[in-house]
PDB file of C-alpha atoms and ligand atoms in Angstrom:
ATOM      1  CA  MET G   1      23.471 -53.443   5.260  1.00 86.00           C
ATOM      2  CA  ASN G   2      26.153 -51.167   4.340  1.00 90.00           C
ATOM      3  CA  GLU G   3      29.695 -50.743   6.602  1.00 92.00           C
ATOM      4  CA  ARG G   4      30.929 -47.482   5.422  1.00 96.00           C
ATOM      5  CA  PRO G   5      30.881 -44.755   7.575  1.00 97.00           C
ATOM      6  CA  ILE G   6      29.094 -41.710   8.111  1.00 98.00           C
ATOM      7  CA  GLY G   7      30.552 -38.241   7.802  1.00 98.00           C
ATOM      8  CA  ILE G   8      29.606 -35.753  10.217  1.00 98.00           C
ATOM      9  CA  PHE G   9      31.349 -31.740  10.340  1.00 98.00           C
ATOM     10  CA  ASP G  10      31.456 -29.190  12.344  1.00 98.00           C
ATOM     11  CA  SER G  11      33.552 -25.146  12.696  1.00 97.00           C
ATOM     12  CA  GLY G  12      34.670 -26.965  15.845  1.00 95.00           C
ATOM     13  CA  VAL G  13      34.140 -28.780  18.792  1.00 96.00           C
ATOM     14  CA  GLY G  14      30.041 -28.283  18.643  1.00 97.00           C
ATOM     15  CA  GLY G  15      29.532 -31.092  16.795  1.00 97.00           C
ATOM     16  CA  MET G  16      30.644 -33.299  18.998  1.00 97.00           C
ATOM     17  CA  THR G  17      27.666 -32.725  21.058  1.00 97.00           C
ATOM     18  CA  VAL G  18      25.954 -34.234  17.702  1.00 98.00           C
ATOM     19  CA  VAL G  19      28.299 -37.054  17.674  1.00 97.00           C
ATOM     20  CA  ALA G  20      27.885 -38.314  21.359  1.00 96.00           C
ATOM     21  CA  GLU G  21      24.069 -38.107  20.311  1.00 97.00           C
ATOM     22  CA  ILE G  22      24.345 -40.722  17.572  1.00 98.00           C
ATOM     23  CA  LYS G  23      26.918 -42.785  19.457  1.00 96.00           C
ATOM     24  CA  LYS G  24      23.647 -43.503  21.719  1.00 96.00           C
ATOM     25  CA  TYR G  25      21.388 -43.999  18.723  1.00 97.00           C
ATOM     26  CA  LEU G  26      24.039 -45.758  16.108  1.00 96.00           C
ATOM     27  CA  PRO G  27      26.005 -47.139  18.358  1.00 95.00           C
ATOM     28  CA  TYR G  28      27.790 -49.882  15.693  1.00 95.00           C
ATOM     29  CA  GLU G  29      28.386 -47.167  13.278  1.00 97.00           C
ATOM     30  CA  ASP G  30      31.837 -46.180  11.961  1.00 97.00           C
ATOM     31  CA  LEU G  31      31.505 -42.468  12.338  1.00 97.00           C
ATOM     32  CA  ILE G  32      34.343 -39.659  10.523  1.00 98.00           C
ATOM     33  CA  TYR G  33      34.389 -36.113  12.540  1.00 98.00           C
ATOM     34  CA  LEU G  34      35.657 -33.059  10.390  1.00 98.00           C
ATOM     35  CA  GLY G  35      36.224 -30.248  13.010  1.00 97.00           C
ATOM     36  CA  ASP G  36      36.987 -27.402  10.606  1.00 97.00           C
ATOM     37  CA  THR G  37      39.063 -25.940  13.400  1.00 97.00           C
ATOM     38  CA  LYS G  38      41.130 -23.442  10.887  1.00 97.00           C
ATOM     39  CA  ASN G  39      38.592 -21.637  10.148  1.00 97.00           C
ATOM     40  CA  PHE G  40      36.319 -21.046  13.358  1.00 97.00           C
ATOM     41  CA  PRO G  41      33.851 -19.535  13.525  1.00 97.00           C
ATOM     42  CA  TYR G  42      31.612 -19.920  11.170  1.00 98.00           C
ATOM     43  CA  GLY G  43      28.874 -17.996  13.009  1.00 97.00           C
ATOM     44  CA  ASP G  44      29.955 -14.290  11.806  1.00 97.00           C
ATOM     45  CA  LYS G  45      30.923 -15.333   8.030  1.00 98.00           C
ATOM     46  CA  SER G  46      29.048 -14.752   5.040  1.00 97.00           C
ATOM     47  CA  LYS G  47      26.926 -17.270   3.455  1.00 97.00           C
ATOM     48  CA  GLU G  48      29.442 -16.866   0.589  1.00 98.00           C
ATOM     49  CA  THR G  49      32.300 -18.026   2.624  1.00 98.00           C
ATOM     50  CA  ILE G  50      30.502 -20.710   4.433  1.00 98.00           C
ATOM     51  CA  ILE G  51      29.237 -22.899   1.130  1.00 98.00           C
ATOM     52  CA  LYS G  52      32.858 -22.708   0.552  1.00 98.00           C
ATOM     53  CA  LEU G  53      34.251 -24.274   3.861  1.00 98.00           C
ATOM     54  CA  ALA G  54      31.420 -26.375   3.821  1.00 98.00           C
ATOM     55  CA  THR G  55      31.722 -27.753   0.098  1.00 98.00           C
ATOM     56  CA  LYS G  56      35.230 -28.339   1.440  1.00 98.00           C
ATOM     57  CA  CYS G  57      34.674 -29.978   4.421  1.00 98.00           C
ATOM     58  CA  ALA G  58      31.758 -32.406   2.790  1.00 98.00           C
ATOM     59  CA  GLY G  59      34.142 -33.128  -0.339  1.00 98.00           C
ATOM     60  CA  PHE G  60      36.868 -34.623   2.228  1.00 98.00           C
ATOM     61  CA  LEU G  61      34.467 -36.773   4.131  1.00 98.00           C
ATOM     62  CA  ILE G  62      33.131 -38.169   0.632  1.00 98.00           C
ATOM     63  CA  SER G  63      36.815 -38.813  -0.078  1.00 97.00           C
ATOM     64  CA  GLN G  64      37.010 -40.974   2.710  1.00 97.00           C
ATOM     65  CA  ASP G  65      34.098 -43.080   1.526  1.00 97.00           C
ATOM     66  CA  VAL G  66      31.439 -41.927   3.839  1.00 98.00           C
ATOM     67  CA  LYS G  67      27.602 -43.372   3.233  1.00 98.00           C
ATOM     68  CA  ALA G  68      25.813 -40.343   4.215  1.00 98.00           C
ATOM     69  CA  ILE G  69      26.735 -36.568   5.903  1.00 98.00           C
ATOM     70  CA  VAL G  70      25.437 -34.637   8.949  1.00 98.00           C
ATOM     71  CA  ILE G  71      26.030 -31.006   9.106  1.00 98.00           C
ATOM     72  CA  ALA G  72      26.793 -30.981  12.822  1.00 98.00           C
ATOM     73  CA  CYS G  73      26.368 -26.969  12.868  1.00 98.00           C
ATOM     74  CA  GLY G  74      23.581 -25.029  12.734  1.00 98.00           C
ATOM     75  CA  THR G  75      25.193 -21.562  10.914  1.00 98.00           C
ATOM     76  CA  ALA G  76      26.589 -24.457   8.047  1.00 98.00           C
ATOM     77  CA  THR G  77      22.942 -25.767   7.446  1.00 98.00           C
ATOM     78  CA  SER G  78      21.128 -22.553   7.685  1.00 98.00           C
ATOM     79  CA  GLN G  79      23.252 -21.667   5.018  1.00 98.00           C
ATOM     80  CA  ALA G  80      24.766 -24.059   3.074  1.00 98.00           C
ATOM     81  CA  LEU G  81      22.738 -27.443   3.000  1.00 98.00           C
ATOM     82  CA  ASP G  82      20.941 -26.606   0.219  1.00 97.00           C
ATOM     83  CA  GLU G  83      24.207 -26.108  -2.101  1.00 98.00           C
ATOM     84  CA  LEU G  84      25.536 -29.180  -0.710  1.00 98.00           C
ATOM     85  CA  LYS G  85      22.245 -31.010  -2.029  1.00 97.00           C
ATOM     86  CA  ARG G  86      22.518 -29.492  -5.441  1.00 97.00           C
ATOM     87  CA  ILE G  87      26.260 -30.532  -5.481  1.00 97.00           C
ATOM     88  CA  TYR G  88      26.826 -34.037  -4.075  1.00 97.00           C
ATOM     89  CA  ARG G  89      24.554 -37.349  -4.434  1.00 94.00           C
ATOM     90  CA  LEU G  90      24.768 -38.574  -1.597  1.00 97.00           C
ATOM     91  CA  PRO G  91      22.313 -38.197   1.406  1.00 98.00           C
ATOM     92  CA  ILE G  92      23.219 -34.796   3.591  1.00 98.00           C
ATOM     93  CA  GLU G  93      20.645 -33.578   6.520  1.00 98.00           C
ATOM     94  CA  GLY G  94      21.522 -30.892   8.904  1.00 98.00           C
ATOM     95  CA  ILE G  95      20.435 -30.068  11.989  1.00 98.00           C
ATOM     96  CA  VAL G  96      17.088 -27.857  11.159  1.00 98.00           C
ATOM     97  CA  ASN G  97      14.820 -30.132   9.253  1.00 98.00           C
ATOM     98  CA  PRO G  98      14.498 -32.840  11.588  1.00 98.00           C
ATOM     99  CA  THR G  99      14.098 -30.672  14.606  1.00 98.00           C
ATOM    100  CA  VAL G 100      11.586 -29.028  12.961  1.00 98.00           C
ATOM    101  CA  GLN G 101       9.605 -32.555  12.094  1.00 97.00           C
ATOM    102  CA  GLU G 102       9.542 -33.606  15.780  1.00 96.00           C
ATOM    103  CA  ILE G 103       8.130 -30.479  16.591  1.00 96.00           C
ATOM    104  CA  ALA G 104       5.375 -30.551  14.018  1.00 95.00           C
ATOM    105  CA  LYS G 105       4.751 -33.912  14.815  1.00 92.00           C
ATOM    106  CA  ASN G 106       4.067 -33.285  18.456  1.00 87.00           C
ATOM    107  CA  ALA G 107       2.604 -30.500  18.302  1.00 82.00           C
ATOM    108  CA  ILE G 108      -0.735 -29.651  20.082  1.00 77.00           C
ATOM    109  CA  SER G 109      -3.453 -27.105  18.726  1.00 76.00           C
ATOM    110  CA  LYS G 110      -2.875 -24.606  20.803  1.00 84.00           C
ATOM    111  CA  LYS G 111      -0.398 -21.931  19.645  1.00 90.00           C
ATOM    112  CA  LEU G 112       3.302 -22.891  20.179  1.00 94.00           C
ATOM    113  CA  LYS G 113       6.208 -20.369  21.664  1.00 96.00           C
ATOM    114  CA  ILE G 114       9.372 -21.161  20.514  1.00 97.00           C
ATOM    115  CA  GLY G 115      13.094 -19.802  21.197  1.00 98.00           C
ATOM    116  CA  VAL G 116      15.647 -19.646  19.459  1.00 98.00           C
ATOM    117  CA  ILE G 117      19.637 -19.306  19.978  1.00 98.00           C
ATOM    118  CA  ALA G 118      22.016 -19.861  17.783  1.00 98.00           C
ATOM    119  CA  THR G 119      24.878 -18.027  15.417  1.00 98.00           C
ATOM    120  CA  GLU G 120      24.762 -14.697  14.380  1.00 98.00           C
ATOM    121  CA  GLY G 121      24.759 -15.728  10.580  1.00 98.00           C
ATOM    122  CA  THR G 122      22.140 -18.492  11.295  1.00 98.00           C
ATOM    123  CA  ILE G 123      19.528 -15.737  12.824  1.00 98.00           C
ATOM    124  CA  LYS G 124      20.275 -13.725   9.941  1.00 97.00           C
ATOM    125  CA  SER G 125      19.436 -16.405   7.316  1.00 98.00           C
ATOM    126  CA  ASN G 126      15.535 -16.796   8.837  1.00 97.00           C
ATOM    127  CA  LYS G 127      16.270 -20.237   8.273  1.00 98.00           C
ATOM    128  CA  TRP G 128      14.670 -21.408  11.458  1.00 98.00           C
ATOM    129  CA  GLU G 129      11.935 -18.945  11.204  1.00 97.00           C
ATOM    130  CA  LYS G 130      10.932 -19.770   8.029  1.00 97.00           C
ATOM    131  CA  GLU G 131      10.882 -23.400   8.314  1.00 97.00           C
ATOM    132  CA  LEU G 132       8.929 -23.560  11.477  1.00 97.00           C
ATOM    133  CA  LYS G 133       6.100 -21.427  10.368  1.00 96.00           C
ATOM    134  CA  GLN G 134       5.756 -23.823   7.102  1.00 95.00           C
ATOM    135  CA  THR G 135       5.943 -26.842   8.770  1.00 95.00           C
ATOM    136  CA  VAL G 136       4.501 -26.398  12.289  1.00 93.00           C
ATOM    137  CA  LYS G 137       2.000 -22.911  11.052  1.00 82.00           C
ATOM    138  CA  ASN G 138       0.744 -22.314  14.335  1.00 90.00           C
ATOM    139  CA  VAL G 139       3.766 -21.433  15.598  1.00 95.00           C
ATOM    140  CA  GLU G 140       5.460 -18.018  17.430  1.00 96.00           C
ATOM    141  CA  ILE G 141       9.200 -17.710  17.511  1.00 97.00           C
ATOM    142  CA  ILE G 142      11.659 -15.362  19.246  1.00 98.00           C
ATOM    143  CA  SER G 143      15.141 -15.397  18.111  1.00 98.00           C
ATOM    144  CA  LYS G 144      18.221 -14.507  19.551  1.00 98.00           C
ATOM    145  CA  ALA G 145      21.931 -14.684  18.662  1.00 98.00           C
ATOM    146  CA  CYS G 146      24.046 -15.289  20.920  1.00 98.00           C
ATOM    147  CA  PRO G 147      28.087 -14.709  18.937  1.00 98.00           C
ATOM    148  CA  LEU G 148      30.074 -15.187  22.412  1.00 98.00           C
ATOM    149  CA  LEU G 149      29.016 -18.729  23.210  1.00 98.00           C
ATOM    150  CA  ALA G 150      30.597 -20.820  20.501  1.00 97.00           C
ATOM    151  CA  PRO G 151      34.070 -19.464  21.202  1.00 96.00           C
ATOM    152  CA  MET G 152      33.302 -19.898  24.871  1.00 96.00           C
ATOM    153  CA  ALA G 153      32.617 -23.265  24.616  1.00 96.00           C
ATOM    154  CA  GLU G 154      35.895 -23.666  22.821  1.00 95.00           C
ATOM    155  CA  GLN G 155      37.714 -22.505  25.476  1.00 94.00           C
ATOM    156  CA  GLY G 156      36.097 -24.694  27.837  1.00 94.00           C
ATOM    157  CA  TRP G 157      34.193 -21.739  29.493  1.00 96.00           C
ATOM    158  CA  THR G 158      30.923 -23.487  30.083  1.00 95.00           C
ATOM    159  CA  ASN G 159      30.667 -22.984  33.622  1.00 94.00           C
ATOM    160  CA  ASN G 160      31.963 -20.705  34.544  1.00 96.00           C
ATOM    161  CA  ASN G 161      31.020 -16.697  35.933  1.00 97.00           C
ATOM    162  CA  VAL G 162      31.513 -15.959  32.377  1.00 97.00           C
ATOM    163  CA  ALA G 163      29.405 -17.899  30.816  1.00 98.00           C
ATOM    164  CA  LYS G 164      26.571 -17.371  33.622  1.00 98.00           C
ATOM    165  CA  GLU G 165      26.266 -14.158  32.998  1.00 98.00           C
ATOM    166  CA  ALA G 166      26.471 -14.456  29.256  1.00 98.00           C
ATOM    167  CA  ILE G 167      23.451 -16.471  29.269  1.00 98.00           C
ATOM    168  CA  LYS G 168      21.888 -14.678  31.754  1.00 98.00           C
ATOM    169  CA  GLU G 169      22.474 -11.783  29.244  1.00 98.00           C
ATOM    170  CA  TYR G 170      21.178 -13.960  26.135  1.00 98.00           C
ATOM    171  CA  MET G 171      18.566 -15.606  27.977  1.00 98.00           C
ATOM    172  CA  LYS G 172      16.624 -12.021  28.383  1.00 97.00           C
ATOM    173  CA  PRO G 173      14.231 -11.589  25.427  1.00 97.00           C
ATOM    174  CA  PHE G 174      12.830 -15.442  26.970  1.00 97.00           C
ATOM    175  CA  ILE G 175      12.055 -14.443  30.376  1.00 95.00           C
ATOM    176  CA  ASN G 176       8.664 -14.017  31.180  1.00 93.00           C
ATOM    177  CA  LYS G 177       7.701 -14.856  27.746  1.00 94.00           C
ATOM    178  CA  LYS G 178       5.892 -17.779  28.600  1.00 94.00           C
ATOM    179  CA  ILE G 179       8.370 -19.885  25.658  1.00 96.00           C
ATOM    180  CA  ASP G 180       7.260 -23.713  25.536  1.00 96.00           C
ATOM    181  CA  LYS G 181      10.196 -24.715  23.778  1.00 97.00           C
ATOM    182  CA  ILE G 182      14.009 -23.446  23.680  1.00 98.00           C
ATOM    183  CA  ILE G 183      15.836 -24.730  20.200  1.00 98.00           C
ATOM    184  CA  LEU G 184      19.696 -24.881  21.074  1.00 98.00           C
ATOM    185  CA  GLY G 185      19.974 -23.653  17.112  1.00 98.00           C
ATOM    186  CA  CYS G 186      23.753 -23.577  16.989  1.00 98.00           C
ATOM    187  CA  THR G 187      25.569 -27.260  18.254  1.00 98.00           C
ATOM    188  CA  HIS G 188      27.602 -25.478  20.660  1.00 98.00           C
ATOM    189  CA  TYR G 189      24.953 -24.683  22.867  1.00 98.00           C
ATOM    190  CA  PRO G 190      24.552 -27.877  24.141  1.00 97.00           C
ATOM    191  CA  LEU G 191      27.484 -27.218  26.445  1.00 97.00           C
ATOM    192  CA  PHE G 192      25.440 -24.642  28.291  1.00 98.00           C
ATOM    193  CA  LYS G 193      22.560 -26.718  28.771  1.00 97.00           C
ATOM    194  CA  GLU G 194      22.874 -26.381  32.579  1.00 97.00           C
ATOM    195  CA  LEU G 195      23.104 -22.548  33.029  1.00 98.00           C
ATOM    196  CA  ILE G 196      20.232 -22.157  30.094  1.00 98.00           C
ATOM    197  CA  LYS G 197      18.051 -24.202  32.161  1.00 97.00           C
ATOM    198  CA  GLN G 198      18.733 -22.485  35.501  1.00 97.00           C
ATOM    199  CA  GLU G 199      18.010 -19.212  33.901  1.00 97.00           C
ATOM    200  CA  ILE G 200      14.661 -19.898  32.169  1.00 96.00           C
ATOM    201  CA  GLY G 201      13.259 -22.654  34.144  1.00 94.00           C
ATOM    202  CA  ASN G 202      12.302 -26.380  34.052  1.00 93.00           C
ATOM    203  CA  GLU G 203       9.175 -25.724  32.404  1.00 95.00           C
ATOM    204  CA  VAL G 204      10.615 -24.577  29.149  1.00 97.00           C
ATOM    205  CA  GLU G 205      11.910 -27.791  27.152  1.00 97.00           C
ATOM    206  CA  ILE G 206      15.377 -27.242  25.761  1.00 98.00           C
ATOM    207  CA  ILE G 207      16.248 -28.611  22.126  1.00 98.00           C
ATOM    208  CA  ASN G 208      18.733 -30.259  21.874  1.00 98.00           C
ATOM    209  CA  THR G 209      19.223 -30.679  18.008  1.00 98.00           C
ATOM    210  CA  GLY G 210      21.941 -33.550  17.835  1.00 98.00           C
ATOM    211  CA  GLU G 211      19.624 -35.524  19.204  1.00 98.00           C
ATOM    212  CA  LYS G 212      16.932 -34.979  16.639  1.00 98.00           C
ATOM    213  CA  ILE G 213      19.075 -35.712  14.052  1.00 98.00           C
ATOM    214  CA  ALA G 214      20.754 -38.772  15.732  1.00 98.00           C
ATOM    215  CA  ASN G 215      17.155 -39.834  15.767  1.00 98.00           C
ATOM    216  CA  TYR G 216      16.312 -39.311  11.876  1.00 98.00           C
ATOM    217  CA  LEU G 217      19.168 -40.715  11.156  1.00 98.00           C
ATOM    218  CA  GLN G 218      18.523 -44.110  13.014  1.00 97.00           C
ATOM    219  CA  SER G 219      15.091 -44.195  10.980  1.00 97.00           C
ATOM    220  CA  PHE G 220      16.954 -43.325   7.621  1.00 98.00           C
ATOM    221  CA  LEU G 221      19.255 -45.804   7.772  1.00 97.00           C
ATOM    222  CA  GLN G 222      16.853 -48.291   8.682  1.00 96.00           C
ATOM    223  CA  ASN G 223      14.369 -46.871   5.994  1.00 97.00           C
ATOM    224  CA  GLN G 224      17.278 -47.216   3.114  1.00 96.00           C
ATOM    225  CA  LYS G 225      18.756 -50.021   4.422  1.00 95.00           C
ATOM    226  CA  MET G 226      21.792 -48.504   4.764  1.00 96.00           C
ATOM    227  CA  GLU G 227      22.593 -49.540   8.821  1.00 94.00           C
ATOM    228  CA  ASN G 228      25.511 -51.172   9.606  1.00 93.00           C
ATOM    229  CA  ASN G 229      24.392 -54.666  11.337  1.00 82.00           C
ATOM    230  CA  LYS G 230      27.854 -55.418  12.758  1.00 80.00           C
ATOM    231  CA  GLU G 231      27.090 -56.910  16.222  1.00 78.00           C
ATOM    232  CA  HIS G 232      30.625 -54.627  17.557  1.00 85.00           C
ATOM    233  CA  MET G 233      30.659 -51.101  18.653  1.00 92.00           C
ATOM    234  CA  GLY G 234      31.592 -48.450  15.734  1.00 94.00           C
ATOM    235  CA  GLU G 235      34.659 -46.547  15.783  1.00 93.00           C
ATOM    236  CA  CYS G 236      35.285 -43.030  15.619  1.00 94.00           C
ATOM    237  CA  ARG G 237      38.306 -41.291  13.380  1.00 95.00           C
ATOM    238  CA  TYR G 238      38.164 -37.426  14.565  1.00 97.00           C
ATOM    239  CA  TYR G 239      40.281 -35.084  11.946  1.00 97.00           C
ATOM    240  CA  LEU G 240      40.574 -31.396  12.539  1.00 97.00           C
ATOM    241  CA  THR G 241      42.291 -28.891   9.802  1.00 97.00           C
ATOM    242  CA  ASP G 242      44.357 -27.149  12.763  1.00 96.00           C
ATOM    243  CA  MET G 243      45.338 -28.535  15.934  1.00 93.00           C
ATOM    244  CA  GLN G 244      45.886 -25.521  17.698  1.00 89.00           C
ATOM    245  CA  CYS G 245      42.842 -25.658  19.758  1.00 87.00           C
ATOM    246  CA  ASN G 246      41.314 -26.898  22.896  1.00 91.00           C
ATOM    247  CA  PHE G 247      39.013 -29.460  21.099  1.00 92.00           C
ATOM    248  CA  ILE G 248      41.299 -32.712  22.829  1.00 91.00           C
ATOM    249  CA  GLN G 249      39.979 -31.240  25.931  1.00 90.00           C
ATOM    250  CA  VAL G 250      36.575 -30.112  25.441  1.00 92.00           C
ATOM    251  CA  ALA G 251      35.835 -33.197  23.465  1.00 93.00           C
ATOM    252  CA  GLY G 252      37.153 -35.759  25.486  1.00 90.00           C
ATOM    253  CA  LYS G 253      34.989 -34.368  28.744  1.00 89.00           C
ATOM    254  CA  LEU G 254      31.689 -34.313  26.488  1.00 91.00           C
ATOM    255  CA  LEU G 255      32.520 -38.278  25.242  1.00 90.00           C
ATOM    256  CA  GLN G 256      34.565 -39.205  28.497  1.00 89.00           C
ATOM    257  CA  ASP G 257      36.699 -40.155  26.347  1.00 88.00           C
ATOM    258  CA  LYS G 258      40.772 -40.344  27.657  1.00 87.00           C
ATOM    259  CA  THR G 259      42.007 -41.864  24.164  1.00 89.00           C
ATOM    260  CA  LEU G 260      40.252 -39.566  22.140  1.00 91.00           C
ATOM    261  CA  GLU G 261      43.919 -37.692  22.102  1.00 89.00           C
ATOM    262  CA  ASN G 262      45.010 -41.164  20.125  1.00 91.00           C
ATOM    263  CA  LYS G 263      42.456 -40.705  17.345  1.00 91.00           C
ATOM    264  CA  ILE G 264      42.941 -37.382  16.252  1.00 95.00           C
ATOM    265  CA  GLN G 265      44.564 -36.812  13.008  1.00 96.00           C
ATOM    266  CA  LYS G 266      45.267 -33.147  11.494  1.00 97.00           C
ATOM    267  CA  VAL G 267      44.467 -32.730   7.798  1.00 97.00           C
ATOM    268  CA  ASN G 268      44.402 -30.331   4.974  1.00 96.00           C
ATOM    269  CA  ILE G 269      41.190 -29.505   3.106  1.00 95.00           C
ATOM    270  CA  GLU G 270      42.172 -26.608   0.970  1.00 87.00           C
TER     271      GLU G 270
HETATM  272  N1  DGL H   1      28.529 -25.222  15.620  1.00 84.82           N
HETATM  273  C1  DGL H   1      28.230 -24.463  15.447  1.00 84.82           C
HETATM  274  C2  DGL H   1      26.639 -23.823  14.800  1.00 84.82           C
HETATM  275  O1  DGL H   1      25.825 -25.059  14.986  1.00 84.82           O
HETATM  276  C3  DGL H   1      29.159 -23.174  14.382  1.00 84.82           C
HETATM  277  C4  DGL H   1      29.496 -22.042  15.740  1.00 84.82           C
HETATM  278  C5  DGL H   1      30.575 -21.140  14.721  1.00 84.82           C
HETATM  279  O2  DGL H   1      31.418 -21.558  14.506  1.00 84.82           O
HETATM  280  O3  DGL H   1      30.772 -19.843  14.927  1.00 84.82           O
HETATM  281  O4  DGL H   1      26.388 -23.243  14.566  1.00 84.82           O
END
């Protein structure tokens, strides 16, 4: 039993898709969310910058006495997870490993064809490709960077005509390619799930990495005897590095929480 909160961070509102899943799997856990809105977007920044920013985010969460950290950001996972694990001693996990492990566990003997969509930085890092090839083995991967999607999600543009056109364009490499699954390798992308489904069809499994990490975290906390067993719903505190953003509207809609505004504080992590 460990009643300390779980720390979660992302560059903005995308990580809230992970929060939504963690709340389902671990309803009694207290959460602390950090959205580094001042430095959004992470997707087009260099690896060096991402490591610096992610180190600051993790440092802030540790100052809040969290028991574990979830990197609810594909870009920071693919470029900074190894470094954060080297610097800090508490359990830290990102979205790649739990997703790849789950795919490997359920893999059948036939060759899997997997699509990966993510930010420019994530695709360039080759992290998904490397991990999938190493762990799932019999796999073919088609990757596509979708740099416009995270900024559109921050604007709340997830179901208008611009979003439809963007998804149509970004899904082109996957159409008629008989892919089995598509990994939403950026945590902002589950906000476009319906449009993606419309474009690539019902036969393709759409993987929400937030769900995979939430499932992983549940088993991890149980195995390590680190869960919070108190019998009342966990609470979540939210911190943003800049309040000049649409976080409240987009996240409030996602979590269906009308009181979200009262739970958000500005923080300086420089
Ligand atoms: N949500 C993030 C990710 O998963 C970051 C998007 C961005 O800041 O560009 O990659």
